[in-house]
Every structure is written in structure tokens, then in C-alpha cells.
CSV table of C-alpha atoms in Angstrom, one decimal:
chain,number,residue,atom,x,y,z
A,1,MET,CA,-10.1,-9.5,0.7
A,2,ASP,CA,-13.7,-10.9,0.7
A,3,THR,CA,-12.6,-13.6,-1.8
A,4,VAL,CA,-10.6,-15.0,1.1
A,5,LEU,CA,-12.8,-14.1,4.1
A,6,ILE,CA,-16.1,-15.5,2.8
A,7,PRO,CA,-14.6,-19.0,2.1
A,8,LEU,CA,-13.0,-18.7,5.5
A,9,PHE,CA,-16.3,-18.0,7.3
A,10,LEU,CA,-18.0,-20.8,5.3
A,11,GLY,CA,-15.2,-23.2,6.3
A,12,ILE,CA,-15.5,-22.2,9.9
A,13,ALA,CA,-19.3,-22.6,9.8
A,14,LEU,CA,-18.9,-26.1,8.4
A,15,GLY,CA,-16.2,-27.1,10.9
A,16,VAL,CA,-18.0,-25.8,13.9
A,17,GLY,CA,-21.2,-27.5,12.7
A,18,LEU,CA,-19.6,-30.9,12.4
A,19,TYR,CA,-17.9,-30.4,15.7
A,20,ALA,CA,-21.1,-29.4,17.4
A,21,ARG,CA,-22.9,-32.4,16.0
A,22,ALA,CA,-20.3,-34.6,17.6
A,23,ILE,CA,-19.9,-32.7,20.8
A,24,PRO,CA,-23.1,-30.8,21.7
A,25,GLN,CA,-22.6,-27.0,22.2
A,26,GLY,CA,-26.1,-26.1,23.0
A,27,ASP,CA,-29.8,-26.7,22.2
A,28,ARG,CA,-31.7,-25.8,19.0
A,29,SER,CA,-31.6,-22.1,19.8
A,30,TRP,CA,-27.8,-22.3,19.8
A,31,TRP,CA,-27.8,-23.7,16.3
A,32,ARG,CA,-30.2,-21.0,15.1
A,33,PHE,CA,-28.2,-18.1,16.6
A,34,ALA,CA,-24.9,-19.6,15.4
A,35,ALA,CA,-26.2,-20.0,11.8
A,36,ALA,CA,-27.7,-16.5,11.8
A,37,THR,CA,-24.5,-15.0,13.1
A,38,VAL,CA,-22.3,-16.6,10.4
A,39,ALA,CA,-24.8,-15.8,7.7
A,40,LEU,CA,-25.0,-12.1,8.6
A,41,ALA,CA,-21.2,-11.9,8.8
A,42,ILE,CA,-20.9,-13.3,5.3
A,43,VAL,CA,-23.6,-11.1,3.8
A,44,ALA,CA,-22.0,-8.1,5.5
A,45,ARG,CA,-18.7,-8.9,3.7
A,46,LEU,CA,-20.6,-9.2,0.4
A,47,ALA,CA,-22.1,-5.8,0.9
A,48,GLY,CA,-18.6,-4.2,0.8
A,49,HIS,CA,-17.7,-1.0,2.6
A,50,SER,CA,-21.2,0.6,3.0
A,51,TRP,CA,-23.8,1.4,5.5
A,52,THR,CA,-25.6,-1.8,4.6
A,53,ALA,CA,-22.5,-3.7,5.5
A,54,THR,CA,-22.2,-1.8,8.8
A,55,LEU,CA,-25.8,-2.5,9.7
A,56,LEU,CA,-25.4,-6.2,8.9
A,57,ALA,CA,-22.2,-6.5,10.9
A,58,SER,CA,-23.9,-4.9,13.8
A,59,ALA,CA,-26.8,-7.3,13.5
A,60,ALA,CA,-24.3,-10.2,13.5
A,61,GLU,CA,-22.9,-8.9,16.8
A,62,LEU,CA,-26.4,-8.6,18.3
A,63,VAL,CA,-27.4,-12.1,17.2
A,64,ALA,CA,-24.1,-13.5,18.6
A,65,VAL,CA,-25.3,-12.4,22.0
A,66,GLY,CA,-28.1,-15.0,21.6
A,67,ILE,CA,-25.5,-17.7,21.2
A,68,VAL,CA,-24.2,-16.9,24.7
A,69,TRP,CA,-27.7,-16.5,26.1
A,70,SER,CA,-28.8,-19.9,24.8
A,71,GLY,CA,-26.4,-21.5,27.3
A,72,GLY,CA,-29.3,-21.3,29.7
A,73,THR,CA,-27.4,-21.0,33.0
A,74,ASP,CA,-27.3,-18.0,35.2
A,75,ALA,CA,-23.6,-17.5,34.4
A,76,ALA,CA,-24.4,-17.6,30.6
A,77,ARG,CA,-27.2,-15.0,31.0
A,78,ALA,CA,-25.0,-12.7,33.0
A,79,ALA,CA,-22.2,-13.0,30.4
A,80,ALA,CA,-24.7,-12.4,27.6
A,81,ARG,CA,-25.8,-9.2,29.4
A,82,LYS,CA,-22.2,-8.0,29.6
A,83,TYR,CA,-21.7,-8.8,26.0
A,84,LEU,CA,-24.9,-7.0,25.0
A,85,THR,CA,-23.8,-3.9,26.9
A,86,ALA,CA,-20.5,-3.9,25.1
A,87,VAL,CA,-22.2,-4.5,21.7
A,88,ILE,CA,-24.7,-1.7,22.2
A,89,LEU,CA,-22.1,0.9,23.3
A,90,ALA,CA,-19.7,-0.2,20.6
A,91,THR,CA,-22.4,0.1,17.9
A,92,LEU,CA,-23.4,3.6,19.0
A,93,CYS,CA,-19.9,4.8,19.1
A,94,THR,CA,-18.9,3.3,15.8
A,95,TRP,CA,-22.0,4.5,14.0
A,96,ALA,CA,-21.5,8.0,15.3
A,97,ALA,CA,-17.9,8.0,14.1
A,98,LEU,CA,-18.7,6.7,10.7
A,99,ALA,CA,-21.5,9.2,10.3
A,100,LEU,CA,-19.1,12.1,11.2
A,101,THR,CA,-16.6,10.9,8.6
A,102,GLY,CA,-19.1,9.7,5.9
A,103,LEU,CA,-17.8,6.1,6.2
A,104,GLY,CA,-14.3,7.5,6.0
A,105,THR,CA,-14.8,9.5,2.8
A,106,LEU,CA,-14.2,12.9,4.4
A,107,ARG,CA,-12.3,14.4,7.3
A,108,PRO,CA,-14.5,16.8,9.4
A,109,GLY,CA,-12.9,19.9,10.7
A,110,ALA,CA,-11.7,20.3,14.3
A,111,PRO,CA,-12.9,19.3,16.8
A,112,TRP,CA,-15.2,16.9,15.0
A,113,ASP,CA,-12.3,14.9,13.6
A,114,LYS,CA,-11.0,14.3,17.1
A,115,LEU,CA,-14.4,13.3,18.4
A,116,ALA,CA,-14.9,10.9,15.5
A,117,VAL,CA,-11.6,9.2,16.2
A,118,ALA,CA,-12.3,9.0,19.9
A,119,LEU,CA,-15.6,7.4,19.3
A,120,LEU,CA,-14.1,4.9,16.8
A,121,LEU,CA,-11.4,4.1,19.3
A,122,ILE,CA,-13.9,3.3,22.0
A,123,GLY,CA,-16.1,1.3,19.7
A,124,VAL,CA,-13.2,-0.8,18.4
A,125,ALA,CA,-11.9,-1.4,22.0
A,126,LEU,CA,-15.4,-2.6,23.1
A,127,LYS,CA,-16.0,-4.7,20.0
A,128,LEU,CA,-12.7,-6.6,20.3
A,129,GLY,CA,-12.6,-6.7,24.1
A,130,LEU,CA,-9.3,-4.8,24.2
A,131,VAL,CA,-7.6,-3.8,27.5
A,132,PRO,CA,-9.0,-2.0,29.5
A,133,VAL,CA,-12.6,-2.7,28.4
A,134,TYR,CA,-12.2,-6.5,28.1
A,135,PHE,CA,-14.9,-7.1,30.7
A,136,TRP,CA,-17.2,-9.2,28.4
A,137,LEU,CA,-14.9,-11.6,26.7
A,138,PRO,CA,-13.5,-13.6,29.6
A,139,ALA,CA,-17.0,-13.8,31.1
A,140,VAL,CA,-18.3,-15.2,27.8
A,141,ALA,CA,-15.4,-17.7,27.7
A,142,ARG,CA,-16.1,-18.9,31.2
A,143,ALA,CA,-19.8,-19.3,30.9
A,144,SER,CA,-20.2,-20.6,27.3
A,145,SER,CA,-19.3,-23.7,25.4
A,146,ALA,CA,-16.0,-23.7,23.7
A,147,MET,CA,-17.3,-23.2,20.1
A,148,THR,CA,-19.5,-20.3,21.2
A,149,THR,CA,-16.5,-18.2,22.1
A,150,ALA,CA,-14.6,-19.6,19.1
A,151,LEU,CA,-17.4,-18.4,16.7
A,152,ILE,CA,-17.4,-14.9,18.3
A,153,VAL,CA,-13.7,-14.6,18.1
A,154,ALA,CA,-13.1,-16.2,14.7
A,155,VAL,CA,-16.1,-14.7,12.8
A,156,VAL,CA,-17.6,-11.7,14.6
A,157,ASP,CA,-14.4,-10.2,15.8
A,158,VAL,CA,-12.5,-11.1,12.6
A,159,GLY,CA,-15.2,-9.4,10.5
A,160,ALA,CA,-14.9,-6.3,12.7
A,161,PHE,CA,-11.2,-6.2,12.3
A,162,CYS,CA,-11.3,-6.6,8.6
A,163,GLU,CA,-13.7,-3.7,8.3
A,164,LEU,CA,-10.9,-1.7,10.1
A,165,LEU,CA,-8.5,-2.9,7.5
A,166,THR,CA,-10.8,-1.4,4.8
A,167,LEU,CA,-11.2,1.8,6.8
A,168,ARG,CA,-7.4,2.0,7.0
A,169,ASP,CA,-7.2,2.0,3.3
A,170,THR,CA,-10.2,4.4,2.9
A,171,ALA,CA,-9.4,7.0,5.6
A,172,PRO,CA,-5.7,6.6,6.6
A,173,TRP,CA,-5.8,10.0,8.5
A,174,ILE,CA,-7.9,8.3,11.2
A,175,PHE,CA,-4.9,6.1,12.1
A,176,THR,CA,-1.8,8.1,11.0
A,177,GLY,CA,-3.0,11.4,12.4
A,178,PHE,CA,-3.8,9.9,15.8
A,179,ALA,CA,-1.2,7.1,15.8
A,180,PRO,CA,-0.1,7.6,19.5
A,181,LEU,CA,-3.7,6.8,20.7
A,182,TRP,CA,-4.0,3.7,18.6
A,183,ILE,CA,-0.5,2.5,19.5
A,184,GLY,CA,-1.2,3.1,23.1
A,185,LEU,CA,-4.3,0.9,23.0
A,186,ALA,CA,-2.4,-1.8,21.1
A,187,VAL,CA,0.5,-1.9,23.5
A,188,LEU,CA,-1.8,-1.9,26.5
A,189,SER,CA,-3.6,-4.9,25.1
A,190,LEU,CA,-0.4,-6.6,24.2
A,191,LEU,CA,1.2,-6.4,27.6
A,192,GLY,CA,-2.0,-6.3,29.8
A,193,ALA,CA,-3.7,-9.2,28.2
A,194,ALA,CA,-0.5,-11.3,28.2
A,195,LEU,CA,-0.1,-10.8,31.9
A,196,LEU,CA,-3.8,-11.5,32.5
A,197,ALA,CA,-3.5,-14.7,30.4
A,198,LEU,CA,-0.6,-15.9,32.6
A,199,ALA,CA,-2.7,-15.2,35.7
A,200,GLN,CA,-5.5,-17.6,34.7
A,201,ARG,CA,-5.9,-21.2,35.9
A,202,ALA,CA,-8.9,-22.1,33.7
A,203,LEU,CA,-8.0,-22.7,30.1
A,204,LYS,CA,-11.0,-21.0,28.3
A,205,PRO,CA,-10.4,-17.6,30.0
A,206,MET,CA,-6.7,-18.0,29.3
A,207,LEU,CA,-7.5,-18.4,25.6
A,208,ALA,CA,-9.8,-15.4,25.7
A,209,PHE,CA,-7.0,-13.2,27.1
A,210,SER,CA,-4.6,-14.7,24.5
A,211,SER,CA,-7.0,-13.5,21.8
A,212,ILE,CA,-6.9,-10.0,23.2
A,213,ASP,CA,-3.2,-10.1,23.3
A,214,ASP,CA,-3.1,-11.2,19.6
A,215,MET,CA,-5.5,-8.4,18.6
A,216,GLY,CA,-3.0,-5.9,20.1
A,217,TYR,CA,-0.4,-7.2,17.6
A,218,LEU,CA,-2.8,-6.9,14.7
A,219,LEU,CA,-4.0,-3.5,15.7
A,220,LEU,CA,-0.4,-2.3,15.9
A,221,GLY,CA,0.3,-3.5,12.4
A,222,LEU,CA,-2.8,-1.8,11.0
A,223,VAL,CA,-1.8,1.5,12.6
A,224,ILE,CA,1.8,1.3,11.4
A,225,GLY,CA,0.5,0.6,7.9
A,226,GLY,CA,2.9,0.2,4.9
A,227,ALA,CA,3.6,-3.1,3.2
A,228,ASP,CA,4.8,-4.9,6.3
A,229,GLY,CA,2.2,-3.6,8.7
A,230,MET,CA,-0.8,-4.3,6.5
A,231,ALA,CA,0.5,-7.7,5.3
A,232,GLY,CA,1.2,-8.6,8.9
A,233,ALA,CA,-2.2,-7.6,10.0
A,234,TRP,CA,-3.9,-9.5,7.1
A,235,PHE,CA,-2.0,-12.7,7.5
A,236,GLY,CA,-2.2,-12.4,11.3
A,237,ILE,CA,-6.0,-12.1,11.3
A,238,LEU,CA,-6.4,-15.2,9.2
A,239,GLY,CA,-4.1,-17.2,11.5
A,240,HIS,CA,-6.0,-15.7,14.4
A,241,ALA,CA,-9.3,-17.1,13.1
A,242,LEU,CA,-8.0,-20.6,12.3
A,243,GLY,CA,-6.0,-20.8,15.5
A,244,LYS,CA,-8.8,-20.0,17.8
A,245,ILE,CA,-11.1,-22.6,16.3
A,246,VAL,CA,-8.6,-25.4,16.9
A,247,LEU,CA,-7.5,-24.1,20.4
A,248,PHE,CA,-11.0,-23.7,21.7
A,249,GLY,CA,-12.0,-26.9,20.0
A,250,ALA,CA,-9.2,-28.9,21.7
A,251,VAL,CA,-10.2,-27.4,25.1
A,252,GLY,CA,-13.8,-28.2,24.3
A,253,ALA,CA,-12.8,-31.8,23.6
A,254,ALA,CA,-11.1,-32.0,27.0
A,255,GLU,CA,-14.2,-30.6,28.7
A,256,TRP,CA,-16.3,-33.3,26.9
A,257,HIS,CA,-13.9,-35.9,28.2
A,258,LEU,CA,-13.8,-34.7,31.8
A,259,GLY,CA,-17.3,-33.4,32.0
A,260,ARG,CA,-16.3,-30.1,33.5
A,261,ALA,CA,-14.1,-27.0,32.8
A,262,VAL,CA,-10.4,-27.7,32.2
A,263,THR,CA,-7.8,-26.0,34.5
A,264,LEU,CA,-4.1,-26.1,35.1
A,265,ASP,CA,-4.7,-28.7,37.8
A,266,ASP,CA,-5.6,-31.3,35.2
A,267,ARG,CA,-2.9,-33.7,34.0
A,268,GLY,CA,-2.1,-36.1,31.2
A,269,LEU,CA,-4.9,-35.4,28.8
A,270,SER,CA,-2.7,-36.4,25.8
A,271,THR,CA,-3.0,-40.0,26.9
A,272,PRO,CA,-6.8,-40.3,26.4
A,273,LEU,CA,-7.0,-37.4,23.9
A,274,PRO,CA,-4.0,-37.7,21.6
A,275,VAL,CA,-5.6,-36.0,18.6
A,276,ALA,CA,-6.9,-33.1,20.7
A,277,SER,CA,-3.5,-32.8,22.3
A,278,ALA,CA,-1.6,-32.7,19.0
A,279,ALA,CA,-4.1,-30.2,17.6
A,280,PHE,CA,-3.7,-27.9,20.6
A,281,MET,CA,0.1,-28.0,20.2
A,282,LEU,CA,0.0,-27.2,16.5
A,283,GLY,CA,-2.6,-24.5,17.1
A,284,ALA,CA,-0.4,-23.0,19.8
A,285,LEU,CA,2.7,-23.0,17.6
A,286,GLY,CA,0.7,-21.2,14.9
A,287,PHE,CA,-0.8,-18.7,17.2
A,288,ILE,CA,2.4,-17.6,18.8
A,289,GLY,CA,4.1,-17.4,15.4
A,290,ILE,CA,6.4,-20.4,15.1
A,291,PRO,CA,7.5,-21.2,11.5
A,292,PRO,CA,6.3,-22.5,9.1
A,293,THR,CA,2.8,-21.5,10.1
A,294,LEU,CA,0.7,-18.6,8.9
A,295,GLY,CA,1.1,-17.0,12.3
A,296,PHE,CA,4.8,-16.8,11.7
A,297,ILE,CA,4.2,-14.9,8.4
A,298,GLY,CA,2.1,-12.4,10.2
A,299,HIS,CA,4.3,-11.9,13.3
A,300,TRP,CA,7.5,-11.6,11.3
A,301,ARG,CA,5.9,-8.8,9.2
A,302,LEU,CA,4.6,-7.1,12.4
A,303,TYR,CA,8.1,-7.2,13.9
A,304,LEU,CA,9.6,-5.6,10.9
A,305,ALA,CA,6.9,-2.9,10.9
A,306,GLY,CA,7.4,-2.3,14.7
A,307,ALA,CA,11.1,-2.0,14.3
A,308,GLU,CA,10.7,0.6,11.6
A,309,LEU,CA,8.2,2.7,13.6
A,310,GLY,CA,9.3,2.4,17.2
A,311,GLY,CA,12.8,1.0,17.0
A,312,PRO,CA,14.2,-1.0,20.0
A,313,LEU,CA,11.6,0.2,22.4
A,314,LEU,CA,8.6,-1.1,20.5
A,315,LEU,CA,10.5,-4.3,19.6
A,316,THR,CA,11.1,-4.9,23.2
A,317,VAL,CA,7.4,-4.6,23.9
A,318,LEU,CA,6.6,-7.1,21.1
A,319,TYR,CA,9.2,-9.5,22.3
A,320,ALA,CA,8.0,-9.3,25.9
A,321,SER,CA,4.5,-10.0,24.8
A,322,SER,CA,5.6,-12.9,22.6
A,323,ALA,CA,7.7,-14.3,25.5
A,324,MET,CA,4.7,-14.2,27.9
A,325,ALA,CA,2.5,-15.9,25.3
A,326,LEU,CA,5.1,-18.6,24.7
A,327,LEU,CA,5.3,-19.2,28.5
A,328,CYS,CA,1.6,-19.3,28.8
A,329,TYR,CA,1.2,-22.0,26.1
A,330,VAL,CA,4.2,-24.0,27.1
A,331,ARG,CA,2.9,-24.2,30.6
A,332,VAL,CA,-0.5,-25.5,29.4
A,333,ILE,CA,1.1,-28.0,27.1
A,334,HIS,CA,3.5,-29.3,29.7
A,335,ARG,CA,1.1,-29.4,32.7
A,336,VAL,CA,-2.3,-30.2,31.1
A,337,TRP,CA,-1.5,-32.2,28.0
A,338,LEU,CA,1.9,-33.8,28.5
A,339,GLY,CA,1.9,-34.4,32.2
A,340,PRO,CA,1.5,-37.9,33.6
A,341,ALA,CA,-2.0,-39.2,33.5
A,342,VAL,CA,-3.8,-39.1,36.8
A,343,ALA,CA,-7.0,-41.1,37.5
A,344,GLY,CA,-9.9,-39.5,39.2
A,345,PRO,CA,-11.8,-36.2,39.2
A,346,ALA,CA,-8.7,-34.1,38.5
A,347,GLY,CA,-7.1,-36.4,36.1
A,348,GLY,CA,-7.4,-37.2,32.4
A,349,THR,CA,-8.5,-40.9,32.4
A,350,GLY,CA,-11.8,-42.6,32.4
A,351,GLY,CA,-13.9,-40.0,30.5
A,352,GLN,CA,-15.6,-39.9,27.1
A,353,PRO,CA,-13.4,-40.5,24.0
A,354,LEU,CA,-13.2,-37.9,21.3
A,355,PRO,CA,-15.7,-38.4,18.5
A,356,ARG,CA,-14.2,-39.0,15.1
A,357,ALA,CA,-16.0,-36.0,13.5
A,358,ALA,CA,-14.6,-33.6,16.2
A,359,ALA,CA,-11.1,-35.2,15.8
A,360,ALA,CA,-11.3,-34.6,12.0
A,361,VAL,CA,-12.3,-31.0,12.5
A,362,LEU,CA,-9.4,-30.3,14.9
A,363,LEU,CA,-6.9,-31.9,12.6
A,364,VAL,CA,-8.0,-29.9,9.6
A,365,PHE,CA,-7.9,-26.6,11.4
A,366,ALA,CA,-4.6,-27.5,13.0
A,367,VAL,CA,-2.9,-28.4,9.7
A,368,ALA,CA,-4.4,-25.6,7.6
A,369,PRO,CA,-2.2,-22.8,9.1
A,370,VAL,CA,0.9,-24.9,8.4
A,371,LEU,CA,-0.2,-25.5,4.7
A,372,PHE,CA,-1.1,-21.8,4.2
A,373,GLY,CA,2.1,-20.8,5.9
A,374,LEU,CA,4.0,-22.7,3.2
A,375,ALA,CA,2.1,-20.8,0.4
A,376,PRO,CA,0.9,-17.5,1.9
A,377,ASN,CA,0.6,-15.7,-1.4
A,378,ARG,CA,-2.5,-17.7,-2.1
A,379,LEU,CA,-4.2,-15.8,0.7
A,380,ARG,CA,-3.0,-12.4,-0.3
A,381,PRO,CA,-6.0,-10.1,-0.7
A,382,THR,CA,-6.5,-8.2,-4.0
A,383,LEU,CA,-7.2,-4.8,-2.4
A,384,GLU,CA,-8.1,-2.1,-4.8
A,385,PRO,CA,-7.9,1.6,-3.8
A,386,HIS,CA,-11.2,2.8,-2.5
A,387,PRO,CA,-12.9,5.2,-5.0
A,388,HIS,CA,-12.9,7.9,-2.4
A,389,VAL,CA,-9.2,7.8,-1.6
A,390,ALA,CA,-8.5,10.1,-4.5
A,391,GLU,CA,-10.9,12.6,-3.0
A,392,LEU,CA,-8.8,12.7,0.2
A,393,THR,CA,-5.7,13.7,-1.8
A,394,GLY,CA,-7.3,15.6,-4.6
A,395,PRO,CA,-8.8,19.1,-4.8
A,396,LEU,CA,-10.0,20.3,-1.5
A,397,VAL,CA,-13.8,20.7,-1.2
A,398,ALA,CA,-15.5,22.3,1.7
A,399,ASN,CA,-17.7,20.1,3.8
A,400,PRO,CA,-20.5,21.1,6.1
A,401,LEU,CA,-18.5,20.4,9.3
A,402,GLY,CA,-15.8,22.8,8.3
A,403,GLY,CA,-13.2,20.3,7.2
A,404,VAL,CA,-12.1,19.2,3.8
A,405,LYS,CA,-13.3,16.5,1.5
């Protein structure tokens, strides 16, 4: 898994760096916080499934708060405080859950097992901004530069989700034994975030809610497990990372052109920004799972897994969420990018052109999901069974909390 994630994070860092050189995202402190966040996330993946990795990943989340704070405005500082609150609460809950389960190597006896799962559930929901504790992510998207939110979603959140994938392999009882709770959280995020995305008029909060919606898909696949569920979650999280860089990057290009936030009231941005427009369209197709993108590979597997677990009812939920996501992106493409160009403050003419370096970054990240979608096996992780999995299925050994090891 890390043989794919580490190059992915390095590629994201390079792309965001080139983009930020062309379209400024913040002052020197922004660069320091952004570089430290990516570096900590990479070192955390190198440390494997261990307390060292957990501490490094938590440090990356705390440093990411600094990226938001470096915005310097009152709105940015307020968003950073919300994000910091979520990070601290999530860290405490997650650490407590991992301590109770020995990083997933043992199952404590009742009621400690239920407490551990409840704490982990809360921690995951706060880390990823899932419904109903999504309070920090839309605030960060509104108050921050486009690539600030993209880095948090594509590096910090993706790293946290991939740690969940490892935990799913190490301690399957956490998910299979309490599947209704996890599925309930996933479905709530699927439908709730899709509705909230449709309700937005500003594009960056809409993309934030779209990220939450997609995390609901991925969480569902992780809980269902099996070949389809795990493959869907894995390919889906890679498409999620690539897609959010290009989508937020395209919206950031539009903000650079207009000199303000982009809303559904803007029109005709494809005329002055054809590359950003094309990149947004390709990114949207991949994000909602249109073939031949990597997103399609992930969504197709998740649909299969959902049909096997929940039958027509769960499939209906998945299709409803996909339909709302499709409507959301079609509306943005039709109104903001493809509408007739309008001069003046609300229009898409007369602003700054897209720098070549930023255009190149958008094109690379827009085309990459299509190329990987044509050859997905190159991204398949080489997951080896965790050494402690045998202990969960082997001879029972008493543990101090009264469970089995």
C-alpha cells in the first residue's frame, strides 16, 4: 500500500508546490506548514502500523491546522480553531481506542470492546468531517485558499483513511462486529453530504461536502470488506485524492481570474479559462465514477459490494447519492463553466489569465485518473496479512481486560 501512497503524496506535494508558485496560496508560513504536513504524512506511512505512525499522523493533522491559520484573516483563524477542536477530539478518541485494542492486535472483553469501537467511530467521523460532525471542513473550505483544503483532503484525510484500511485487515472485528454503526455513519454521510452539496452556492464549500459524500462511499466499502469492498475502497481513495487536487485547483484558478470566491452566479468561465474548465470537467467525471476513470473502478466495486450486503435497499441509497452528486457537478459545469460569458463583476471576462505552470498541474492531475483507470492493476496494493491477524484466529489467550487475544 505504501509503495503507492508515498509516490502519490510526493506527486501531490510537487503539483501543489508548482501551482502555488504560479497562483499564490499564502505567505512563507503557508509554505512551511504545507511542507511539514506532507513530510509528516509520508514519514507516518513509512513507519507502518505502529504507535510511531499514529503519533506522526496526528502531528501532521495538527500542523495542517497551521496551513489554515496562515490565511491571516478572521475567517481563517475561526476556521482553524474549529479544525483544531476537531483534531484534538479526534486524536484523543482514536488514541484511546487504539490503546484499548493494542493497535488492533487484541479484542478487549465487554464492555471495553464496545467503548473502543465507539471512540474509534467518533474519532474517524471527526477526522474525516463526516455527517453529522462536519462542522470544520466547510468552514476551512470557505476561509482558505483552494490548495489549502485540497492538501488537507488529499493528504491528511487520505492518510487517515488508509490507516483505517490497515486496521480493517488487522482487526476485522472492529468493523464486522459493529457493522450497523459503521454503515449508518456511511449512509448518513452519503445522503446528508450530497444534499448539503446541492444546497451550496459557493463552489469551495460544495466541493468540501462532495468530499464528505465520497468518504461515505469509501467507508461503506471498507466496512463491507471482501474483495470488492476493499478494492473499491482502495481505488476509490486514490481517485479521491487525485480528483480533489484538480477540482479545487480549477476553482482556485477561477478565483485567481475573478479576484474573489466563485459561486453559481458566475458564468462563462470556460471562455477565459479553457484549461481550468476542461480539467474541472475531467475531474468531475472521475470523481462521480464515469468510465474509464479510476473513480469508475472504485465505484463499480463498491456497488457490487453494496448489492451483496444490503441488496436493493442499499443499492438505492448508493444510486440516490450518485444521482445527487451527478446533478451537483452538472449544474456547476453548465452554469459556471459552460454558460455564456458575461462581462463585469459577476462574469468571467477581464480577469487574470491562468499561469502556464498552474495549467500544466491541472492537466496532469486531470488526465492521471483516466490513465490509471485504463491500467488499475498497476495501483493494486501488495497487502500482506498483518502478523497479529493469526493471533486473532489462533489459540485464545486471556488479556488483562477480560477479552481474548
